[in-house]
PDB file of C-alpha atoms in Angstrom:
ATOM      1  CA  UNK A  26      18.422 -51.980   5.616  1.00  0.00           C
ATOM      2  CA  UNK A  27      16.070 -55.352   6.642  1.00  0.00           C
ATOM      3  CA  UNK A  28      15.984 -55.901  10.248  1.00  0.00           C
ATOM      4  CA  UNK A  29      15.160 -59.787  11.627  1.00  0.00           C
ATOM      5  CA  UNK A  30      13.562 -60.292  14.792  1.00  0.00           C
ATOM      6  CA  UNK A  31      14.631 -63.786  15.945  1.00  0.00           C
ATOM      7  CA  UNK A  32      13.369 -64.691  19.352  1.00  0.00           C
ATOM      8  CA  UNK A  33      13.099 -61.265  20.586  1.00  0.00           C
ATOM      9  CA  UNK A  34      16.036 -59.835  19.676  1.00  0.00           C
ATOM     10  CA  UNK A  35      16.305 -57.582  16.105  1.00  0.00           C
ATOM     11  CA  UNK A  36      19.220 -58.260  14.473  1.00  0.00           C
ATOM     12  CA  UNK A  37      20.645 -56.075  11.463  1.00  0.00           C
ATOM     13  CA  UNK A  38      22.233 -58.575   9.238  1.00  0.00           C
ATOM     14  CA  UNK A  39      21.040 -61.968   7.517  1.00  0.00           C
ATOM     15  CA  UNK A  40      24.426 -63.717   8.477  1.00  0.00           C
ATOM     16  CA  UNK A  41      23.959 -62.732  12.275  1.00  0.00           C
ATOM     17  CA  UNK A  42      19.899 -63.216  12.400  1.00  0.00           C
ATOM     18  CA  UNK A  43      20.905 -67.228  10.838  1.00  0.00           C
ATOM     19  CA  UNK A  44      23.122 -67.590  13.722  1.00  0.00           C
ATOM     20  CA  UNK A  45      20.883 -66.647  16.292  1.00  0.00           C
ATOM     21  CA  UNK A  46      18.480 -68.746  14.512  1.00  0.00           C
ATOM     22  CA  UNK A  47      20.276 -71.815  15.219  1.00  0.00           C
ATOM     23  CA  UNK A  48      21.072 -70.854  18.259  1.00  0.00           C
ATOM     24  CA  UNK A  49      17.378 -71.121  19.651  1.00  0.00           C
ATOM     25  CA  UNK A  50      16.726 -74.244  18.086  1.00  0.00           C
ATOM     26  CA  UNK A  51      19.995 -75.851  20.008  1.00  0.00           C
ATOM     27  CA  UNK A  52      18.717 -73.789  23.123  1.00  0.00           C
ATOM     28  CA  UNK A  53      15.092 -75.423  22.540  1.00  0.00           C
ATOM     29  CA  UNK A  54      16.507 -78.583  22.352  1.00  0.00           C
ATOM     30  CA  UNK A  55      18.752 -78.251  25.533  1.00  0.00           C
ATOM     31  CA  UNK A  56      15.985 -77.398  27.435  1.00  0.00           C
ATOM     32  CA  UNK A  57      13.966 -80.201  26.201  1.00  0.00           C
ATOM     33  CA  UNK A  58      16.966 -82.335  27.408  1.00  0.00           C
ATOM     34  CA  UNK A  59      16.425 -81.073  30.916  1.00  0.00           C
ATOM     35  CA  UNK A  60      13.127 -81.228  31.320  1.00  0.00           C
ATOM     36  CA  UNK A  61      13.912 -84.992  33.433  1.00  0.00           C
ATOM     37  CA  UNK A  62      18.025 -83.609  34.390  1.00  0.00           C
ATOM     38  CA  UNK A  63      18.633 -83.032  38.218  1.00  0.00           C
ATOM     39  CA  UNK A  64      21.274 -80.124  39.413  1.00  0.00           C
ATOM     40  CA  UNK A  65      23.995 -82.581  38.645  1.00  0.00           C
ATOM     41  CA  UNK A  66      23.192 -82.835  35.072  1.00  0.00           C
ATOM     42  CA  UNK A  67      22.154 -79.173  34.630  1.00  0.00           C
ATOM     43  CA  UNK A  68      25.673 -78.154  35.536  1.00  0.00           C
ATOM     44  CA  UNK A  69      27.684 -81.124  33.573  1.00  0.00           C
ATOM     45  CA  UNK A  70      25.758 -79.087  30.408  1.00  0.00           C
ATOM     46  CA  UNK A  71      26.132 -76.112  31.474  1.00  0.00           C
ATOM     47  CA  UNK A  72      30.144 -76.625  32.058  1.00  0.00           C
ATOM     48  CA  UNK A  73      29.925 -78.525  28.275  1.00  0.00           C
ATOM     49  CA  UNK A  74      28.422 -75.353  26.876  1.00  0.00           C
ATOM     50  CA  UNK A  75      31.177 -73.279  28.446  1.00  0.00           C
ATOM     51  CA  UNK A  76      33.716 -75.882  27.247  1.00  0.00           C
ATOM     52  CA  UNK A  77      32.611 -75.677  23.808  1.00  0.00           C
ATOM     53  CA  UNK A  78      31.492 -71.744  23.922  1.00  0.00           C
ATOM     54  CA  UNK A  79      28.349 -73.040  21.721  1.00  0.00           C
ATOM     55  CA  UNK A  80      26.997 -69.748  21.609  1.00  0.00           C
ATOM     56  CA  UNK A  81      27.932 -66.097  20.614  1.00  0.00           C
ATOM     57  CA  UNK A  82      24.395 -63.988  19.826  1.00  0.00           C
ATOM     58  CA  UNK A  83      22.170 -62.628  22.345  1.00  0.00           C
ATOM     59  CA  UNK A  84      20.237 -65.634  22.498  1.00  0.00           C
ATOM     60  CA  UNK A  85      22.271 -67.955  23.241  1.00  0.00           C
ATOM     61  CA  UNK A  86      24.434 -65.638  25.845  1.00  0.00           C
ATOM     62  CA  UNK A  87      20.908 -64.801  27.377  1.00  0.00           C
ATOM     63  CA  UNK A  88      19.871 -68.417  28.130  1.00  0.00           C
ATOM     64  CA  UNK A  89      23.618 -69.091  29.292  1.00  0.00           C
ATOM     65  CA  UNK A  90      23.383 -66.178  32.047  1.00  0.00           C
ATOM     66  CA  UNK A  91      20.111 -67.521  32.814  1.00  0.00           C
ATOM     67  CA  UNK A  92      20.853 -71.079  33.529  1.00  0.00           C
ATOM     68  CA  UNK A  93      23.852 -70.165  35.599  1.00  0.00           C
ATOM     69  CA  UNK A  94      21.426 -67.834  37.592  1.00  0.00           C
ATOM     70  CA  UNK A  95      18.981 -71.252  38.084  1.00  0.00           C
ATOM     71  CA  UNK A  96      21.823 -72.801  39.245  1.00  0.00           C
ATOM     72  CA  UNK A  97      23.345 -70.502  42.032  1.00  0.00           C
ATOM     73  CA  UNK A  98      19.630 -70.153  43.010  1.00  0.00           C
ATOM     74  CA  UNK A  99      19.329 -74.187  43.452  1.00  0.00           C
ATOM     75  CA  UNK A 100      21.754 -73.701  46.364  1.00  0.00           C
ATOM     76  CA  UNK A 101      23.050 -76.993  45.809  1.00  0.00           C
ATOM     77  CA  UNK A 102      26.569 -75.681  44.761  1.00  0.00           C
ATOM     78  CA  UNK A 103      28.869 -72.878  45.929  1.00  0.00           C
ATOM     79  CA  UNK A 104      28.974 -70.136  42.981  1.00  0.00           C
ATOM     80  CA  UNK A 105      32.663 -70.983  42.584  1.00  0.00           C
ATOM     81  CA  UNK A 106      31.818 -74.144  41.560  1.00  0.00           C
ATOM     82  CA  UNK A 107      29.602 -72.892  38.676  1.00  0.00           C
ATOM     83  CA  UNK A 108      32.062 -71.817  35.621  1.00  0.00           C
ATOM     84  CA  UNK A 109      32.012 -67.862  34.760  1.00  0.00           C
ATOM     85  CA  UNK A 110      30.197 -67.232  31.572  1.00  0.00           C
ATOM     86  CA  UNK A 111      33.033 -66.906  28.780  1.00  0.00           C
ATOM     87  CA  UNK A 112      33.408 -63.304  26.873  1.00  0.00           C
ATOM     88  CA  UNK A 113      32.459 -63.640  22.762  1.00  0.00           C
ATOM     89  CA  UNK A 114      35.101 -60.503  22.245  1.00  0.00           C
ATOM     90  CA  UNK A 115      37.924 -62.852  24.213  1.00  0.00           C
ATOM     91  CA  UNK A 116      39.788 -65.277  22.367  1.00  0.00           C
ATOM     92  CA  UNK A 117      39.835 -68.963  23.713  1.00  0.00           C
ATOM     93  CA  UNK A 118      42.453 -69.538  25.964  1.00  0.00           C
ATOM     94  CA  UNK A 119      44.705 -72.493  24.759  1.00  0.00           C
ATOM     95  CA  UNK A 120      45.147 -75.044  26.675  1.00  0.00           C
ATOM     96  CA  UNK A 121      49.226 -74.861  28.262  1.00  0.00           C
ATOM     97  CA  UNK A 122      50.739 -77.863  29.620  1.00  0.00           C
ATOM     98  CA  UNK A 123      51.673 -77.128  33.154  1.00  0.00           C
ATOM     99  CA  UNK A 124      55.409 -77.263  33.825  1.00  0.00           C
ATOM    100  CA  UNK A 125      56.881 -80.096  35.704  1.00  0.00           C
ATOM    101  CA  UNK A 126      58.127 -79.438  38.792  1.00  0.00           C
ATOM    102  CA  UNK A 127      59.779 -81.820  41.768  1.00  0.00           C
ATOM    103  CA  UNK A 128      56.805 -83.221  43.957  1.00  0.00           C
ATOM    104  CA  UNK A 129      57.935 -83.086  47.491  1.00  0.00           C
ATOM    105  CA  UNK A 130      57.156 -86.755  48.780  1.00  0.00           C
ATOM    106  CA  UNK A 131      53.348 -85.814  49.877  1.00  0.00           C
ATOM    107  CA  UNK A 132      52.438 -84.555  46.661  1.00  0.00           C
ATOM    108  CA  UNK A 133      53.565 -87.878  44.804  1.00  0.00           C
ATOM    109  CA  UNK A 134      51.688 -89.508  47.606  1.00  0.00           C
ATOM    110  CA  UNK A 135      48.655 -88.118  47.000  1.00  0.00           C
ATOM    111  CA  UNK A 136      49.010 -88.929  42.953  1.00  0.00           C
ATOM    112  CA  UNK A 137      49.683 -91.673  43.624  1.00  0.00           C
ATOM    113  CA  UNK A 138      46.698 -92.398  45.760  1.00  0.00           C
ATOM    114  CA  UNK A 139      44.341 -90.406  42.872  1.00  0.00           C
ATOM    115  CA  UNK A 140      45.487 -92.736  40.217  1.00  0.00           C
ATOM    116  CA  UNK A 141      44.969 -95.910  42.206  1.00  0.00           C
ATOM    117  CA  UNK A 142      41.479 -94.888  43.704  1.00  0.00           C
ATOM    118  CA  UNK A 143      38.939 -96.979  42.149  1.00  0.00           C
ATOM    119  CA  UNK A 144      36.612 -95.840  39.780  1.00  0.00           C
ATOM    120  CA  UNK A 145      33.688 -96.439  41.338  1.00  0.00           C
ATOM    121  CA  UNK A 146      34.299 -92.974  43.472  1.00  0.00           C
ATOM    122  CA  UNK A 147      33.027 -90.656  40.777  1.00  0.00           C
ATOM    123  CA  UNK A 148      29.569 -92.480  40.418  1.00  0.00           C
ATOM    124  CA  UNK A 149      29.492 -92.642  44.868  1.00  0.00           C
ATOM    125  CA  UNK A 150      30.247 -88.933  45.545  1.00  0.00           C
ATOM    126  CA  UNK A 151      27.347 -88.571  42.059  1.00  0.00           C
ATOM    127  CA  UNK A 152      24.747 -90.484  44.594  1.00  0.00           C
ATOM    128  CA  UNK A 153      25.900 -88.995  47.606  1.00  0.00           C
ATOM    129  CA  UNK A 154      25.142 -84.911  45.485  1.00  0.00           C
ATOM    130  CA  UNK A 155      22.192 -86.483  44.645  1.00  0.00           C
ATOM    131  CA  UNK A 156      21.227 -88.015  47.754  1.00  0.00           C
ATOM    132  CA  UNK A 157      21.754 -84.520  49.417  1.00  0.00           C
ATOM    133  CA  UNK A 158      19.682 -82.762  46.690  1.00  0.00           C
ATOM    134  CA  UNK A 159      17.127 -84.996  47.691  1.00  0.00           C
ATOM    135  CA  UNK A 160      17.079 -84.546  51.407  1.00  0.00           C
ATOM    136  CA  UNK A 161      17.184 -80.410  50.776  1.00  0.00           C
ATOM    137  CA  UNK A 162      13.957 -80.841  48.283  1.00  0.00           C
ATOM    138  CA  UNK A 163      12.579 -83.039  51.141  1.00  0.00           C
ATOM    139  CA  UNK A 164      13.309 -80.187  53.636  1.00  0.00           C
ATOM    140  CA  UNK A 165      12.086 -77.271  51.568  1.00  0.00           C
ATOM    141  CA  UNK A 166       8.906 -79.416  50.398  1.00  0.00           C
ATOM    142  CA  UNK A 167       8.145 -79.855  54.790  1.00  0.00           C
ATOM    143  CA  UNK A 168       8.846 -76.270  55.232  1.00  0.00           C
ATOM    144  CA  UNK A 169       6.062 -75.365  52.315  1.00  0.00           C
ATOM    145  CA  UNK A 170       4.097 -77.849  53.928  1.00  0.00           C
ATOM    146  CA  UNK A 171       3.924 -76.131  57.630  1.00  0.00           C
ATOM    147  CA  UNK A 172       3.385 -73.170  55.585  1.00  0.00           C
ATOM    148  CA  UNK A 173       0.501 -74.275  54.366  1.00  0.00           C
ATOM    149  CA  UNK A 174      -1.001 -75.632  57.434  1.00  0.00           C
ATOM    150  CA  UNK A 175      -0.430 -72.278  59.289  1.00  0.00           C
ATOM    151  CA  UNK A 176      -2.282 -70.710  56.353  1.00  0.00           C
ATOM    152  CA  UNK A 177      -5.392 -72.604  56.772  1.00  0.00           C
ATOM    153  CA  UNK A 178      -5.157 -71.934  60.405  1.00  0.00           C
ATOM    154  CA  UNK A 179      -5.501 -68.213  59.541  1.00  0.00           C
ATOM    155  CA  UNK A 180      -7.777 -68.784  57.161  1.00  0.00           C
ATOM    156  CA  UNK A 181      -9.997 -70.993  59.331  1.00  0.00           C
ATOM    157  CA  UNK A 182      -9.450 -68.063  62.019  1.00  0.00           C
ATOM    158  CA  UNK A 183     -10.984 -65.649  59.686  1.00  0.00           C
ATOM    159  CA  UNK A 184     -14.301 -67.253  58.668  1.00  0.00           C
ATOM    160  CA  UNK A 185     -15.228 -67.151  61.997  1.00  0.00           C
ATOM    161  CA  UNK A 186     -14.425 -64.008  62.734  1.00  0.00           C
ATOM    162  CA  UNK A 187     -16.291 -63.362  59.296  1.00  0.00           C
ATOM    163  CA  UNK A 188     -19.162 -65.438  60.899  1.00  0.00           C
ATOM    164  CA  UNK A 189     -19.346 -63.299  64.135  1.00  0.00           C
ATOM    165  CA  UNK A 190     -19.433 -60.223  62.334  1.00  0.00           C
ATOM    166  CA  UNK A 191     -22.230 -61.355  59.496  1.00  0.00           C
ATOM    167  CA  UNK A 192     -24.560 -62.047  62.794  1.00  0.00           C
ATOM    168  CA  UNK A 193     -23.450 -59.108  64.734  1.00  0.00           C
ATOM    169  CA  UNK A 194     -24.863 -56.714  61.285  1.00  0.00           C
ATOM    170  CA  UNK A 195     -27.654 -58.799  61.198  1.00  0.00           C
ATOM    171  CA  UNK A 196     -28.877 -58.084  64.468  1.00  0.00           C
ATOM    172  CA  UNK A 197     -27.715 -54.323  64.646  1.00  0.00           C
ATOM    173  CA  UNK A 198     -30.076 -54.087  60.912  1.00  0.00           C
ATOM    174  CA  UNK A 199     -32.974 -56.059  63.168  1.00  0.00           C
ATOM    175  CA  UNK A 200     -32.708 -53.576  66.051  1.00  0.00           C
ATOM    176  CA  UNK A 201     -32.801 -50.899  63.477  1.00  0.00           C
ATOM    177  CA  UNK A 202     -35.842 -52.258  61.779  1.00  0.00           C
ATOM    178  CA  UNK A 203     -37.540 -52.158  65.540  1.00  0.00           C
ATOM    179  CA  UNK A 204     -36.784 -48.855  66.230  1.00  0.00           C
ATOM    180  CA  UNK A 205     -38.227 -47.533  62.625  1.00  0.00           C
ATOM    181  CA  UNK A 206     -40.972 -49.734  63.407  1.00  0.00           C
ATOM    182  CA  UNK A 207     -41.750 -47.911  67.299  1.00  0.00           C
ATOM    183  CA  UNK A 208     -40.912 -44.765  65.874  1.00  0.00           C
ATOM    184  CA  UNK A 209     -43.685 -45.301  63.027  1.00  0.00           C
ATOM    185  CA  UNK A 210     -46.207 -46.659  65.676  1.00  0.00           C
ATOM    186  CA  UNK A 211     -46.204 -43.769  67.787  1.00  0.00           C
ATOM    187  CA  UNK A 212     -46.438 -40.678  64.858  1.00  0.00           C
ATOM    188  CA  UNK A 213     -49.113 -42.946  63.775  1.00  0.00           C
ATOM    189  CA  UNK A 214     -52.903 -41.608  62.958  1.00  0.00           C
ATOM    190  CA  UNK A 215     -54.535 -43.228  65.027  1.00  0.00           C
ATOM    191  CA  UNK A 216     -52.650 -42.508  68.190  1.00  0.00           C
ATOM    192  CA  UNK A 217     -52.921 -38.679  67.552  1.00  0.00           C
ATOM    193  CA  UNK A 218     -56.834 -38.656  66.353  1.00  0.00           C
ATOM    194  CA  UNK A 219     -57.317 -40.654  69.866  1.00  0.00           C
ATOM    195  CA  UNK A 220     -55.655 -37.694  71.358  1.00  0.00           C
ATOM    196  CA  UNK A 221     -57.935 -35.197  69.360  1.00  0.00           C
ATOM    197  CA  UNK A 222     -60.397 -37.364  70.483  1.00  0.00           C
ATOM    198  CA  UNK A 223     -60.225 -36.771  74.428  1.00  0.00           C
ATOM    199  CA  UNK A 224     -59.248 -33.318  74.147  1.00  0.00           C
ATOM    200  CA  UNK A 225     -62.514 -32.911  72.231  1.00  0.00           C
ATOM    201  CA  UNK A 226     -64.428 -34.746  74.794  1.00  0.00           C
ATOM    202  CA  UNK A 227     -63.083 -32.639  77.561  1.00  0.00           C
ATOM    203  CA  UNK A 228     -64.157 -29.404  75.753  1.00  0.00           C
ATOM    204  CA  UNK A 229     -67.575 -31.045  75.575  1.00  0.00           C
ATOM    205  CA  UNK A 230     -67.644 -31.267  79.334  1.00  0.00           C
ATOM    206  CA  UNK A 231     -66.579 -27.981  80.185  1.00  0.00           C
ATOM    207  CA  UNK A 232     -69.180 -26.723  77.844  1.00  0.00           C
ATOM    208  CA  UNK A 233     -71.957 -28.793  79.350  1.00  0.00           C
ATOM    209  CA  UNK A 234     -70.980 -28.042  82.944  1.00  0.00           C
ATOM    210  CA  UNK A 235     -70.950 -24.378  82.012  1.00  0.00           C
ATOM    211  CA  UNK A 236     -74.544 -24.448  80.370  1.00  0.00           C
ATOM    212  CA  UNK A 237     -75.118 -26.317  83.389  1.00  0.00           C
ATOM    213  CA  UNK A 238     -73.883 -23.739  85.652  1.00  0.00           C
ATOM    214  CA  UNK A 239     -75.630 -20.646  83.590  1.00  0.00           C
ATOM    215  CA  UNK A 240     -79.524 -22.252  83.865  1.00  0.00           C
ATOM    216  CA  UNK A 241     -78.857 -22.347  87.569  1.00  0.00           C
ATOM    217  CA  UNK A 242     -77.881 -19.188  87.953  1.00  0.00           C
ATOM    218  CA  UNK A 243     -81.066 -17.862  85.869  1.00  0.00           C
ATOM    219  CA  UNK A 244     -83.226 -20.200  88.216  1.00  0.00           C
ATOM    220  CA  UNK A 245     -81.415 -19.047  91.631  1.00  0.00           C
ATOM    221  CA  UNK A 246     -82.216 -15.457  89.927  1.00  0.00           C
ATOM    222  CA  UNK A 247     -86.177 -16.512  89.223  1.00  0.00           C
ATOM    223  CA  UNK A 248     -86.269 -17.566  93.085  1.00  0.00           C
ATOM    224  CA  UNK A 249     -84.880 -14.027  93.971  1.00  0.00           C
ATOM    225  CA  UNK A 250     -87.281 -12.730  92.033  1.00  0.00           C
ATOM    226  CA  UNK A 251     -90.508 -14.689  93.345  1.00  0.00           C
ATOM    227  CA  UNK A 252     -89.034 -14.221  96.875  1.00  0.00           C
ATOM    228  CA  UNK A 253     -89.085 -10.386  96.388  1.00  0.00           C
ATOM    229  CA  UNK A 254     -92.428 -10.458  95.134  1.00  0.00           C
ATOM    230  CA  UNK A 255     -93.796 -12.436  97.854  1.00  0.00           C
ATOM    231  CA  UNK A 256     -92.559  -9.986 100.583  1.00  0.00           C
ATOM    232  CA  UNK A 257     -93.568  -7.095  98.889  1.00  0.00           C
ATOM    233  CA  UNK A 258     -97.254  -8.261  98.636  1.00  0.00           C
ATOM    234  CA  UNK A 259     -96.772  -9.531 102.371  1.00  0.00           C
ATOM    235  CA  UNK A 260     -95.509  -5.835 103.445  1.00  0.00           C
ATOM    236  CA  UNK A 261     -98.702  -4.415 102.076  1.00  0.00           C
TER     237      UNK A 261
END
């Protein structure tokens, strides 16, 4: 059996995969209609798509529970205000003509009042939604905003504590360079052949002052010996 992928979804039949197909080119073109709609205008679709239950595949169904997602997310309207998304198993419900009934005298009042209000009312409470989407995009677009500017206070923050630290290393790797540098100096050849050097010249001296010492003994013994000689030629 041929399978037809049609955005996404696979779909087992020809019939079914040339509904769905339809079904994302009218959700393509919705969306290109509300590229320039505001929340108002999203919804007034969104309750004409309900109205009308356009769709019935998984396309369509998927981009209806997505758009009423959008709009509970918008906060601009209470999620009772947003129409349920309607069942494809459920039959539509026909429309029944509500019974009449005796309006107590503040119920025809208020008729009354509906069907005499003017009709510029709609289009006012229309400017007044709008006006308050407005102000709340104002108000979210100020909150971003000191957002923003507390970022780049961090972020100033940190580049100079990255500063401080960059100098900090570069002096600890300059004190470490000086201390391979002394400790270099002082094993260094020079400094232990001067060593060598004196200790040889001290062996020197003991040497000469010990030659030294020896030919004065053999001359204090050469005296001894004349001086003996002398009395013993004197004694005779």
């Amino acid at each position: 059996m041929a399978k037809y992928n049609i955005g996404g979804y696979i779909f087992n039949d020809e019939n079914s995969a040339k509904k769905a197909a339809k079904e994302l080119k009218a959700v393509e073109y919705i969306l290109g209609q509300m590229k320039t709609a505001d929340e108002q205008e999203v919804l007034k679709i969104y309750k004409k798509i309900i109205s009308q239950r356009l769709f019935s595949t998984q396309i369509g169904m998927g981009f209806l529970n997505q758009l009423r997602q959008n709009l509970v997310a918008t906060g601009v309207f209470d999620e009772d205000q947003i129409p349920p998304i309607y069942s494809v198993d459920e039959p539509p419900k026909a429309e029944s003509k509500p019974e009449k009934k005796e309006a107590s005298e503040p119920q025809v009042q208020k008729e009354a009042a509906a069907e005499t209000a003017p009709a510029k009312e709609k289009p006012v409470k229309e400017k007044k939604a709008r006006k308050l989407t407005k102000l709340r995009k104002e108000k979210a677009d100020k909150k971003n905003t000191a957002i923003s500017e507390d970022d780049a206070g961090v972020i100033k923050k940190l580049r100079l504590v990255n500063s401080f630290l960059i100098v900090c290393v570069f002096t600890l790797l300059l004190c470490v360079l000086g201390m391979f540098y002394v400790s270099t100096t002082i094993n260094s050849p020079t400094i232990l052949n001067y060593k060598e050097a004196i200790t040889d010249e001290y062996s020197s001296w003991k040497q000469q002052l010990d030659e030294r010492e020896r030919e004065l003994n053999e001359r204090e013994a050469e005296l001894d010996a004349r001086e003996s000689g002398v009395s013993g030629i004197e004694g005779n």
